[in-house]
Steps between C-alpha positions, in 0.01 A plus 500: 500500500668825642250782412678768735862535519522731851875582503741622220755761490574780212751682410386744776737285729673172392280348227520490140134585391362851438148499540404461128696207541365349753139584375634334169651202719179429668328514160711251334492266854149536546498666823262705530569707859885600562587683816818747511678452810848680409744521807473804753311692262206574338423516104508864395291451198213285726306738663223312575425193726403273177530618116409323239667454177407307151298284700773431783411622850823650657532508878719791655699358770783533682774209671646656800797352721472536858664385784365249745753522752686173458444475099423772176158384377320625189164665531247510192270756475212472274271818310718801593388851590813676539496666834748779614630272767580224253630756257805635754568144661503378112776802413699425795543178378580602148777698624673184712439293182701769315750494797545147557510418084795763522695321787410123346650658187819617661572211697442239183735681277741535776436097498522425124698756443257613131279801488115425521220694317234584726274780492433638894139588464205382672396199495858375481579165673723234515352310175593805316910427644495176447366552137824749442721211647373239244543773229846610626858338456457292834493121511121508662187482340128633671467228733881486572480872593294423788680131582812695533549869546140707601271172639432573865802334618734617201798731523315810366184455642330825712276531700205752447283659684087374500252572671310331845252255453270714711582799290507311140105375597364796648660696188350223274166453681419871417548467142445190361175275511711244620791424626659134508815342616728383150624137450510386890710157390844733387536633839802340723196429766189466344261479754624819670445641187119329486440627871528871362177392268264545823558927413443422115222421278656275277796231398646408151407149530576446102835567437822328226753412790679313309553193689229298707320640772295378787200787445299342835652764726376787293143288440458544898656833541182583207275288743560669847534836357227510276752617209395548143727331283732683219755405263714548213811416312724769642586619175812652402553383142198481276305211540172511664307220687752255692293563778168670594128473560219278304164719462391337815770617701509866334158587561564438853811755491257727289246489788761564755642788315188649399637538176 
C-alpha cells in the first residue's frame, strides 16, 4: 500500500493540481505523505521543509534537470530550505523556460501553420505546448505533440540550457535533506545514469514506467551505494499513488531526511 507519494508536479510548473488539490487528492487516495517536486523551481507558497495540512504531511521539494555530460538527468531534492544560490540558478532557469516555450511556440505554428495559446511564465514547459496543440486546429493530440513536432528529435524541438551535475548537487545538497537521482530506467543509458548515485543519497526505486522493467540494476546501485529508496507517481494529472513508498519504506526516507 503506497503511504507516501514522493514526486508530483502543480501548477507551479507542468501539473494540474494546486496544492488544495493535491492535499484533497491524497485525502480521497489515502496517501497520507505527498512530496512537491515541481520542475526547476521551488513552491512559493511552501516555505517550510514539511507542512502539514488536514492531516496530510506535504514535503517541499524540488526536481531539477542537470546535465551529466553524455545525457540530461533529473535530480530530486527532498525538504527544501530555499537558499540564495538555489534561488538565482532556479530564476535563470525560469527565464530559458520562458525563452525556449517562446521559440517551441514559433517554430510549431510555423509547422501547423494555427496559432497556439500559451502563457510564457514560469514554470512553462513543453506539456504546457503540447496541451495548446491538442486544443488547437492541428491534427495532433498531447502525445502526438511530442511524437511529431517538439519530442527531442521533432522538428520544433530546442534545446535549453540546465545546469552541471556537479553544480545541480552541490546547489541541491545545500538545501534539501536529500537529494536523489529521479526514475534511473527512462534514461537512454541507465547505468551511467545509476553511476551518478555514488554523489546522491537516494534513487526513485518505485516508479509507473509504464511498460516492464528489470528494477535489479537500481536494487544494486541501492546496495553499493548505500541509497535510501524514494518514489512516486510523477504526477501531472490528478491521481495520486501509482507509485510510492509502504510505511516501511517511508520511515526509512523520514529517517534519512530528518523530517
Amino acid at each position: 500500500m503506497v503511504v507516501a507519494d514522493l514526486h508530483t508536479h502543480t501548477t507551479n510548473s507542468d501539473g494540474q493540481f494546486t496544492l488544495e488539490t493535491l492535499v484533497a487528492a491524497a485525502r480521497e487516495y489515502d496517501v497520507r505523505v505527498v512530496a512537491v517536486t515541481d520542475h526547476d523551481r521551488t513552491h512559493p507558497d511552501l516555505n517550510t521543509p514539511v507542512t502539514h495540512v488536514d492531516g496530510v504531511t506535504v514535503v517541499h521539494g524540488i526536481e531539477l534537470r542537470v546535465d551529466a555530460g553524455d545525457q540530461e538527468v533529473d535530480l530530486l531534492g527532498y525538504a527544501v530550505t530555499d537558499t540564495a544560490s538555489l534561488g538565482a540558478e532556479t530564476d535563470r532557469i525560469q527565464a530559458d523556460r520562458i525563452e525556449r516555450a517562446r521559440k517551441t511556440v514559433a517554430l510549431v505554428e510555423a509547422e501547423t501553420g494555427v496559432d497556439l495559446d500559451v502563457a510564457f511564465e514560469p514554470g512553462v514547459g513543453r506539456p504546457h505546448v503540447a496541451r495548446a496543440v491538442a486544443e488547437s486546429d492541428a491534427p495532433y493530440d498531447y502525445e502526438g505533440a511530442f511524437d511529431h513536432l517538439i519530442g527531442d528529435d521533432g522538428p520544433c524541438y530546442v534545446a535549453r540550457a540546465v545546469p552541471s551535475f556537479e553544480r545541480g548537487v552541490d546547489l541541491l545538497s545545500e538545501a534539501c535533506g536529500l537529494v536523489g537521482l529521479a526514475h534511473p530506467l527512462r534514461y537512454g543509458d541507465p547505468e551511467a545514469a545509476l553511476a551518478l548515485c555514488d554523489r546522491l543519497d537516494a534513487v526513485e526505486y518505485h516508479y509507473d514506467y509504464g511498460r516492464e522493467v528489470d528494477l535489479r540494476p537500481v536494487e544494486r546501485a541501492i546496495e553499493e551505494y548505500g541509497l535510501t529508496v524514494t518514489g512516486g507517481s510523477d504526477a501531472h494529472d490528478e491521481v495520486l499513488g501509482r507509485a510510492g513508498l509502504d510505511r516501511d519504506e517511508y520511515r526509512a526516507f523520514r529517517n534519512a531526511v530528518s523530517l
